[in-house]
One Martini backbone bead per residue (centre of mass of N, CA, C, O) as a GRO file, in nm:
protein
  315
    1MET     BB    1 -28.343   8.456  -9.262
    2ASP     BB    2 -28.635   8.429  -9.367
    3PRO     BB    3 -28.728   8.587  -9.652
    4GLU     BB    4 -29.034   8.635  -9.594
    5LEU     BB    5 -28.993   8.756  -9.311
    6SER     BB    6 -28.805   8.984  -9.392
    7GLU     BB    7 -29.001   9.129  -9.583
    8ALA     BB    8 -29.227   9.181  -9.370
    9LEU     BB    9 -29.063   9.354  -9.165
   10ALA     BB   10 -29.042   9.622  -9.333
   11GLY     BB   11 -29.376   9.683  -9.285
   12MET     BB   12 -29.359   9.699  -8.978
   13PRO     BB   13 -29.456   9.805  -8.691
   14TYR     BB   14 -29.312   9.926  -8.404
   15VAL     BB   15 -29.309   9.783  -8.069
   16SER     BB   16 -29.288   9.986  -7.791
   17LEU     BB   17 -29.294   9.960  -7.425
   18ALA     BB   18 -29.220  10.237  -7.297
   19ASP     BB   19 -29.507  10.337  -7.418
   20PRO     BB   20 -29.813  10.215  -7.370
   21VAL     BB   21 -29.991  10.388  -7.554
   22LYS     BB   22 -29.819  10.359  -7.812
   23ALA     BB   23 -29.809  10.049  -7.809
   24ARG     BB   24 -30.112   9.999  -7.856
   25ALA     BB   25 -30.130  10.139  -8.128
   26ALA     BB   26 -29.912   9.964  -8.268
   27MET     BB   27 -30.055   9.692  -8.224
   28ARG     BB   28 -30.308   9.756  -8.385
   29GLU     BB   29 -30.153   9.802  -8.648
   30LEU     BB   30 -30.019   9.527  -8.665
   31SER     BB   31 -30.275   9.355  -8.661
   32ALA     BB   32 -30.394   9.482  -8.920
   33THR     BB   33 -30.160   9.411  -9.110
   34LEU     BB   34 -30.180   9.093  -9.065
   35SER     BB   35 -30.509   9.047  -9.093
   36GLY     BB   36 -30.693   9.255  -9.207
   37GLU     BB   37 -30.981   9.158  -9.248
   38PRO     BB   38 -31.239   9.056  -9.094
   39ALA     BB   39 -31.322   8.752  -8.972
   40ALA     BB   40 -31.497   8.455  -9.091
   41ALA     BB   41 -31.701   8.154  -9.012
   42PRO     BB   42 -31.874   7.909  -9.100
   43GLY     BB   43 -32.024   7.768  -8.809
   44VAL     BB   44 -31.931   8.018  -8.618
   45ASP     BB   45 -31.987   8.141  -8.306
   46VAL     BB   46 -31.960   8.488  -8.196
   47ALA     BB   47 -31.911   8.600  -7.846
   48ASP     BB   48 -31.943   8.857  -7.623
   49ARG     BB   49 -31.839   8.863  -7.273
   50THR     BB   50 -31.895   8.875  -6.912
   51ILE     BB   51 -31.754   8.750  -6.644
   52PRO     BB   52 -31.704   8.682  -6.346
   53GLY     BB   53 -31.509   8.970  -6.240
   54GLY     BB   54 -31.498   9.135  -6.527
   55VAL     BB   55 -31.418   8.940  -6.768
   56PRO     BB   56 -31.342   8.950  -7.089
   57VAL     BB   57 -31.486   8.750  -7.356
   58ARG     BB   58 -31.446   8.519  -7.638
   59VAL     BB   59 -31.676   8.304  -7.801
   60TYR     BB   60 -31.621   7.996  -7.980
   61ARG     BB   61 -31.887   7.819  -8.168
   62PRO     BB   62 -31.960   7.550  -8.302
   63GLU     BB   63 -32.225   7.376  -8.414
   64ARG     BB   64 -32.037   7.100  -8.353
   65PRO     BB   65 -31.894   7.025  -8.092
   66ALA     BB   66 -31.625   6.803  -8.007
   67GLY     BB   67 -31.555   6.903  -7.675
   68PRO     BB   68 -31.331   7.079  -7.667
   69VAL     BB   69 -31.138   7.343  -7.484
   70LEU     BB   70 -30.986   7.669  -7.539
   71VAL     BB   71 -30.782   7.877  -7.351
   72TYR     BB   72 -30.697   8.211  -7.462
   73PHE     BB   73 -30.388   8.413  -7.471
   74HIS     BB   74 -30.264   8.695  -7.548
   75GLY     BB   75 -30.036   8.904  -7.650
   76GLY     BB   76 -29.806   9.202  -7.550
   77GLY     BB   77 -29.626   9.220  -7.281
   78PHE     BB   78 -29.876   9.290  -7.074
   79VAL     BB   79 -29.956   9.583  -7.233
   80THR     BB   80 -30.087   9.463  -7.488
   81GLY     BB   81 -30.386   9.398  -7.627
   82ASP     BB   82 -30.665   9.191  -7.748
   83LEU     BB   83 -30.921   9.023  -7.900
   84GLY     BB   84 -30.807   9.096  -8.193
   85ASN     BB   85 -30.526   8.962  -8.214
   86GLU     BB   86 -30.662   8.637  -8.214
   87HIS     BB   87 -30.909   8.598  -8.398
   88HIS     BB   88 -30.805   8.425  -8.636
   89ARG     BB   89 -30.693   8.188  -8.475
   90CYS     BB   90 -30.950   8.111  -8.320
   91LEU     BB   91 -31.126   8.068  -8.569
   92ASP     BB   92 -30.946   7.851  -8.694
   93PHE     BB   93 -30.966   7.645  -8.466
   94ALA     BB   94 -31.273   7.617  -8.453
   95ALA     BB   95 -31.318   7.540  -8.756
   96GLY     BB   96 -31.086   7.314  -8.793
   97LEU     BB   97 -31.157   7.145  -8.502
   98GLY     BB   98 -31.437   7.192  -8.342
   99ILE     BB   99 -31.374   7.394  -8.112
  100VAL     BB  100 -31.377   7.562  -7.826
  101LEU     BB  101 -31.333   7.917  -7.758
  102VAL     BB  102 -31.156   8.120  -7.503
  103SER     BB  103 -31.103   8.455  -7.509
  104VAL     BB  104 -30.883   8.680  -7.321
  105ASP     BB  105 -30.929   9.012  -7.162
  106TYR     BB  106 -30.692   9.108  -6.991
  107ARG     BB  107 -30.530   9.289  -6.792
  108LEU     BB  108 -30.300   9.571  -6.797
  109ALA     BB  109 -29.997   9.686  -6.808
  110PRO     BB  110 -29.923   9.908  -6.550
  111GLU     BB  111 -30.207   9.944  -6.423
  112HIS     BB  112 -30.203   9.604  -6.413
  113PRO     BB  113 -30.026   9.423  -6.243
  114PHE     BB  114 -29.908   9.190  -6.088
  115PRO     BB  115 -30.183   8.963  -6.067
  116ALA     BB  116 -30.413   9.052  -6.261
  117PRO     BB  117 -30.376   8.894  -6.531
  118PHE     BB  118 -30.364   8.616  -6.394
  119GLU     BB  119 -30.641   8.623  -6.253
  120ASP     BB  120 -30.800   8.640  -6.517
  121ALA     BB  121 -30.698   8.375  -6.636
  122TRP     BB  122 -30.800   8.198  -6.407
  123ALA     BB  123 -31.099   8.275  -6.409
  124ALA     BB  124 -31.150   8.178  -6.703
  125THR     BB  125 -31.075   7.881  -6.655
  126VAL     BB  126 -31.278   7.817  -6.435
  127TRP     BB  127 -31.529   7.902  -6.593
  128THR     BB  128 -31.497   7.706  -6.828
  129HIS     BB  129 -31.516   7.449  -6.664
  130GLU     BB  130 -31.797   7.511  -6.524
  131ASN     BB  131 -31.926   7.586  -6.840
  132ALA     BB  132 -31.880   7.370  -7.060
  133ALA     BB  133 -32.157   7.243  -7.113
  134ASP     BB  134 -32.292   7.516  -7.206
  135LEU     BB  135 -32.071   7.530  -7.455
  136GLY     BB  136 -32.038   7.224  -7.568
  137ALA     BB  137 -31.837   7.095  -7.360
  138ASP     BB  138 -31.567   6.927  -7.194
  139PRO     BB  139 -31.444   6.940  -6.870
  140GLY     BB  140 -31.212   6.708  -6.944
  141ARG     BB  141 -31.122   6.914  -7.215
  142VAL     BB  142 -30.911   7.136  -7.102
  143ALA     BB  143 -30.725   7.411  -7.233
  144VAL     BB  144 -30.419   7.597  -7.268
  145GLY     BB  145 -30.317   7.915  -7.432
  146GLY     BB  146 -30.038   8.096  -7.599
  147GLY     BB  147 -29.862   8.401  -7.677
  148SER     BB  148 -29.608   8.485  -7.508
  149ALA     BB  149 -29.759   8.620  -7.258
  150GLY     BB  150 -29.985   8.406  -7.296
  151GLY     BB  151 -29.796   8.165  -7.250
  152GLY     BB  152 -29.724   8.241  -6.960
  153LEU     BB  153 -30.012   8.224  -6.851
  154ALA     BB  154 -30.062   7.929  -6.923
  155ALA     BB  155 -29.832   7.812  -6.749
  156ALA     BB  156 -29.935   7.932  -6.480
  157VAL     BB  157 -30.212   7.798  -6.476
  158ALA     BB  158 -30.103   7.508  -6.475
  159LEU     BB  159 -29.961   7.532  -6.203
  160ARG     BB  160 -30.208   7.605  -6.028
  161ALA     BB  161 -30.381   7.360  -6.097
  162ARG     BB  162 -30.186   7.165  -5.968
  163ASP     BB  163 -30.156   7.293  -5.680
  164GLU     BB  164 -30.502   7.300  -5.645
  165GLY     BB  165 -30.654   7.060  -5.799
  166GLY     BB  166 -30.748   7.269  -6.019
  167PRO     BB  167 -30.839   7.248  -6.302
  168PRO     BB  168 -30.841   7.011  -6.532
  169LEU     BB  169 -30.578   6.963  -6.769
  170ALA     BB  170 -30.494   6.848  -7.104
  171PHE     BB  171 -30.334   7.119  -7.207
  172GLN     BB  172 -30.041   7.308  -7.349
  173LEU     BB  173 -30.003   7.607  -7.551
  174LEU     BB  174 -29.665   7.720  -7.624
  175LEU     BB  175 -29.590   8.032  -7.772
  176TYR     BB  176 -29.326   8.188  -7.723
  177PRO     BB  177 -29.286   8.214  -7.414
  178VAL     BB  178 -29.310   8.383  -7.113
  179LEU     BB  179 -29.086   8.282  -6.821
  180ASP     BB  180 -28.811   8.477  -6.759
  181ASP     BB  181 -28.681   8.749  -6.563
  182ARG     BB  182 -28.355   8.707  -6.568
  183MET     BB  183 -28.215   8.733  -6.853
  184ASP     BB  184 -27.991   8.459  -6.870
  185THR     BB  185 -27.911   8.430  -7.195
  186ALA     BB  186 -27.794   8.401  -7.508
  187SER     BB  187 -28.044   8.519  -7.658
  188MET     BB  188 -28.068   8.776  -7.481
  189ARG     BB  189 -27.776   8.879  -7.575
  190ALA     BB  190 -27.820   8.872  -7.897
  191TYR     BB  191 -28.116   9.024  -7.886
  192THR     BB  192 -28.102   9.397  -7.889
  193GLU     BB  193 -28.244   9.493  -8.164
  194PRO     BB  194 -28.404   9.656  -8.369
  195PRO     BB  195 -28.711   9.534  -8.496
  196LEU     BB  196 -28.690   9.322  -8.308
  197PHE     BB  197 -28.750   9.148  -8.060
  198ASN     BB  198 -28.597   9.252  -7.747
  199ARG     BB  199 -28.431   9.307  -7.459
  200GLY     BB  200 -28.547   9.587  -7.403
  201GLU     BB  201 -28.848   9.495  -7.413
  202VAL     BB  202 -28.827   9.285  -7.191
  203GLU     BB  203 -28.756   9.483  -6.970
  204GLN     BB  204 -29.012   9.652  -6.993
  205MET     BB  205 -29.212   9.430  -6.940
  206TRP     BB  206 -29.120   9.356  -6.650
  207ARG     BB  207 -29.152   9.636  -6.530
  208HIS     BB  208 -29.460   9.653  -6.574
  209TYR     BB  209 -29.555   9.375  -6.450
  210LEU     BB  210 -29.397   9.385  -6.157
  211GLY     BB  211 -29.319   9.660  -6.081
  212PRO     BB  212 -29.162   9.863  -5.834
  213GLU     BB  213 -29.053   9.610  -5.651
  214ARG     BB  214 -28.856   9.531  -5.840
  215GLY     BB  215 -28.530   9.466  -5.699
  216LYS     BB  216 -28.574   9.480  -5.420
  217PRO     BB  217 -28.515   9.407  -5.117
  218GLY     BB  218 -28.658   9.080  -5.094
  219TRP     BB  219 -28.725   9.015  -5.373
  220GLU     BB  220 -28.962   8.781  -5.526
  221THR     BB  221 -29.051   8.613  -5.789
  222PRO     BB  222 -29.326   8.484  -5.882
  223VAL     BB  223 -29.413   8.196  -6.030
  224TYR     BB  224 -29.679   8.308  -6.181
  225ALA     BB  225 -29.499   8.521  -6.339
  226ALA     BB  226 -29.239   8.302  -6.360
  227PRO     BB  227 -29.237   7.974  -6.440
  228ALA     BB  228 -28.921   7.912  -6.435
  229ARG     BB  229 -28.915   7.926  -6.107
  230ALA     BB  230 -29.007   7.654  -6.090
  231ARG     BB  231 -28.889   7.362  -5.943
  232ASP     BB  232 -29.157   7.197  -6.022
  233LEU     BB  233 -29.291   7.013  -6.328
  234SER     BB  234 -29.461   6.809  -6.225
  235GLY     BB  235 -29.793   6.723  -6.323
  236LEU     BB  236 -29.827   6.837  -6.594
  237PRO     BB  237 -29.947   6.902  -6.882
  238PRO     BB  238 -29.924   6.861  -7.182
  239ALA     BB  239 -29.695   6.991  -7.446
  240TYR     BB  240 -29.652   7.273  -7.664
  241VAL     BB  241 -29.340   7.406  -7.799
  242LEU     BB  242 -29.251   7.726  -7.931
  243ALA     BB  243 -28.953   7.822  -8.109
  244ALA     BB  244 -28.733   8.095  -8.197
  245GLU     BB  245 -28.430   8.183  -8.302
  246ALA     BB  246 -28.489   8.519  -8.327
  247ASP     BB  247 -28.526   8.509  -7.991
  248PRO     BB  248 -28.485   8.601  -7.667
  249LEU     BB  249 -28.676   8.348  -7.564
  250ARG     BB  250 -28.561   8.081  -7.666
  251ASP     BB  251 -28.400   7.951  -7.421
  252GLU     BB  252 -28.629   7.946  -7.209
  253ASP     BB  253 -28.803   7.755  -7.379
  254LEU     BB  254 -28.606   7.517  -7.404
  255VAL     BB  255 -28.564   7.471  -7.102
  256TYR     BB  256 -28.858   7.420  -7.023
  257ALA     BB  257 -28.901   7.177  -7.202
  258ARG     BB  258 -28.678   7.003  -7.077
  259ARG     BB  259 -28.793   7.006  -6.788
  260LEU     BB  260 -29.055   6.869  -6.853
  261ILE     BB  261 -28.932   6.608  -6.956
  262GLU     BB  262 -28.770   6.542  -6.692
  263ALA     BB  263 -29.063   6.539  -6.532
  264GLY     BB  264 -29.263   6.360  -6.735
  265VAL     BB  265 -29.365   6.543  -6.964
  266PRO     BB  266 -29.534   6.565  -7.243
  267VAL     BB  267 -29.341   6.681  -7.535
  268GLU     BB  268 -29.361   6.922  -7.798
  269LEU     BB  269 -29.082   7.043  -7.985
  270ARG     BB  270 -29.038   7.362  -8.166
  271HIS     BB  271 -28.774   7.474  -8.377
  272VAL     BB  272 -28.730   7.779  -8.572
  273PRO     BB  273 -28.553   7.866  -8.821
  274GLY     BB  274 -28.544   8.200  -8.921
  275ALA     BB  275 -28.715   8.309  -8.672
  276TYR     BB  276 -28.934   8.524  -8.511
  277HIS     BB  277 -29.119   8.678  -8.304
  278GLY     BB  278 -29.439   8.600  -8.413
  279PHE     BB  279 -29.423   8.465  -8.706
  280ASP     BB  280 -29.717   8.314  -8.726
  281GLY     BB  281 -29.860   8.596  -8.819
  282VAL     BB  282 -29.712   8.562  -9.109
  283LEU     BB  283 -29.905   8.431  -9.366
  284SER     BB  284 -29.714   8.496  -9.617
  285ALA     BB  285 -29.546   8.272  -9.485
  286ALA     BB  286 -29.473   7.943  -9.500
  287VAL     BB  287 -29.363   7.900  -9.207
  288ALA     BB  288 -29.626   7.998  -9.073
  289ARG     BB  289 -29.824   7.794  -9.195
  290ARG     BB  290 -29.684   7.548  -9.078
  291ALA     BB  291 -29.717   7.625  -8.781
  292ARG     BB  292 -30.024   7.624  -8.779
  293ALA     BB  293 -30.056   7.329  -8.867
  294GLU     BB  294 -29.907   7.215  -8.616
  295GLN     BB  295 -30.107   7.321  -8.409
  296HIS     BB  296 -30.342   7.162  -8.506
  297ALA     BB  297 -30.210   6.883  -8.466
  298ALA     BB  298 -30.157   6.909  -8.162
  299LEU     BB  299 -30.454   6.945  -8.078
  300ARG     BB  300 -30.570   6.695  -8.208
  301GLU     BB  301 -30.397   6.497  -8.043
  302ALA     BB  302 -30.471   6.597  -7.755
  303PHE     BB  303 -30.800   6.547  -7.831
  304ARG     BB  304 -30.799   6.261  -7.853
  305PRO     BB  305 -30.982   6.008  -7.806
  306ASP     BB  306 -31.037   5.763  -7.568
  307PRO     BB  307 -31.112   5.432  -7.635
  308GLY     BB  308 -31.136   5.350  -7.315
  309GLN     BB  309 -31.373   5.540  -7.301
  310PRO     BB  310 -31.679   5.601  -7.251
  311GLY     BB  311 -31.827   5.736  -7.544
  312THR     BB  312 -31.594   5.693  -7.740
  313SER     BB  313 -31.419   5.785  -8.048
  314SER     BB  314 -31.196   5.757  -8.336
  315ASP     BB  315 -31.364   5.927  -8.561
   0.00000   0.00000   0.00000
């Protein structure tokens, strides 16, 4: 394992999803440990609001929006997390790239199992597209992204947008995403013990998210709950996929990226050796800072104006 990540791991609170109430408290502690003091960035307006359907979002607007907008979904195993989890990352993207961010506080399992979190993610994406101009953004340059469970939601939203003919999405940023409830990979069998995110927690996550019907006779996991179950990945927006070596999700992420490539989707795949799930939140480690810089670069490239389109510039 990367020595800086290993050192940071020793001081992290462990988040077990077995008890959702305790898990949420542990996630808040973990987020505070990693983030430190609340962040602010000159030139970025941050406002919380509730969109139609009752979904809370946090909108990050630079003084001079560059045009693109990223709808971002936090991680937390579908059970934990809120708008504070990814505040620093969203602020960093908005300030560093000049893009609008819409961070989504979707409902959590087990109180609200699938499809509730996914429907919130979808509603926020549709709302962002419909209101992009009012946000100072371009409705033709909307992307979705997220980490872990949020990455799974982003992949699912991209699938539904393709299936239903919109909203048109320009890109999907998938950071160690949750994709496959079958849990039948070498990495899932290899990483089974705390304090790392492990197979036991993945099992708890799916139990909470899919609800009590999971596993009963005749049960079929919906594609929008587990995007790896989609048979056809063609026609999806370009993707950046980040996978970590010491992550039970590693192999499902690698397989999904390969399937996207085979389906003709432009994909940038990054596998980080010596890294664990969520490692890029540990900004005391150089490998995490490099990963964040690469995410900036991937978004910048994805949102590069097309010089062939009227009114665009390569400057």
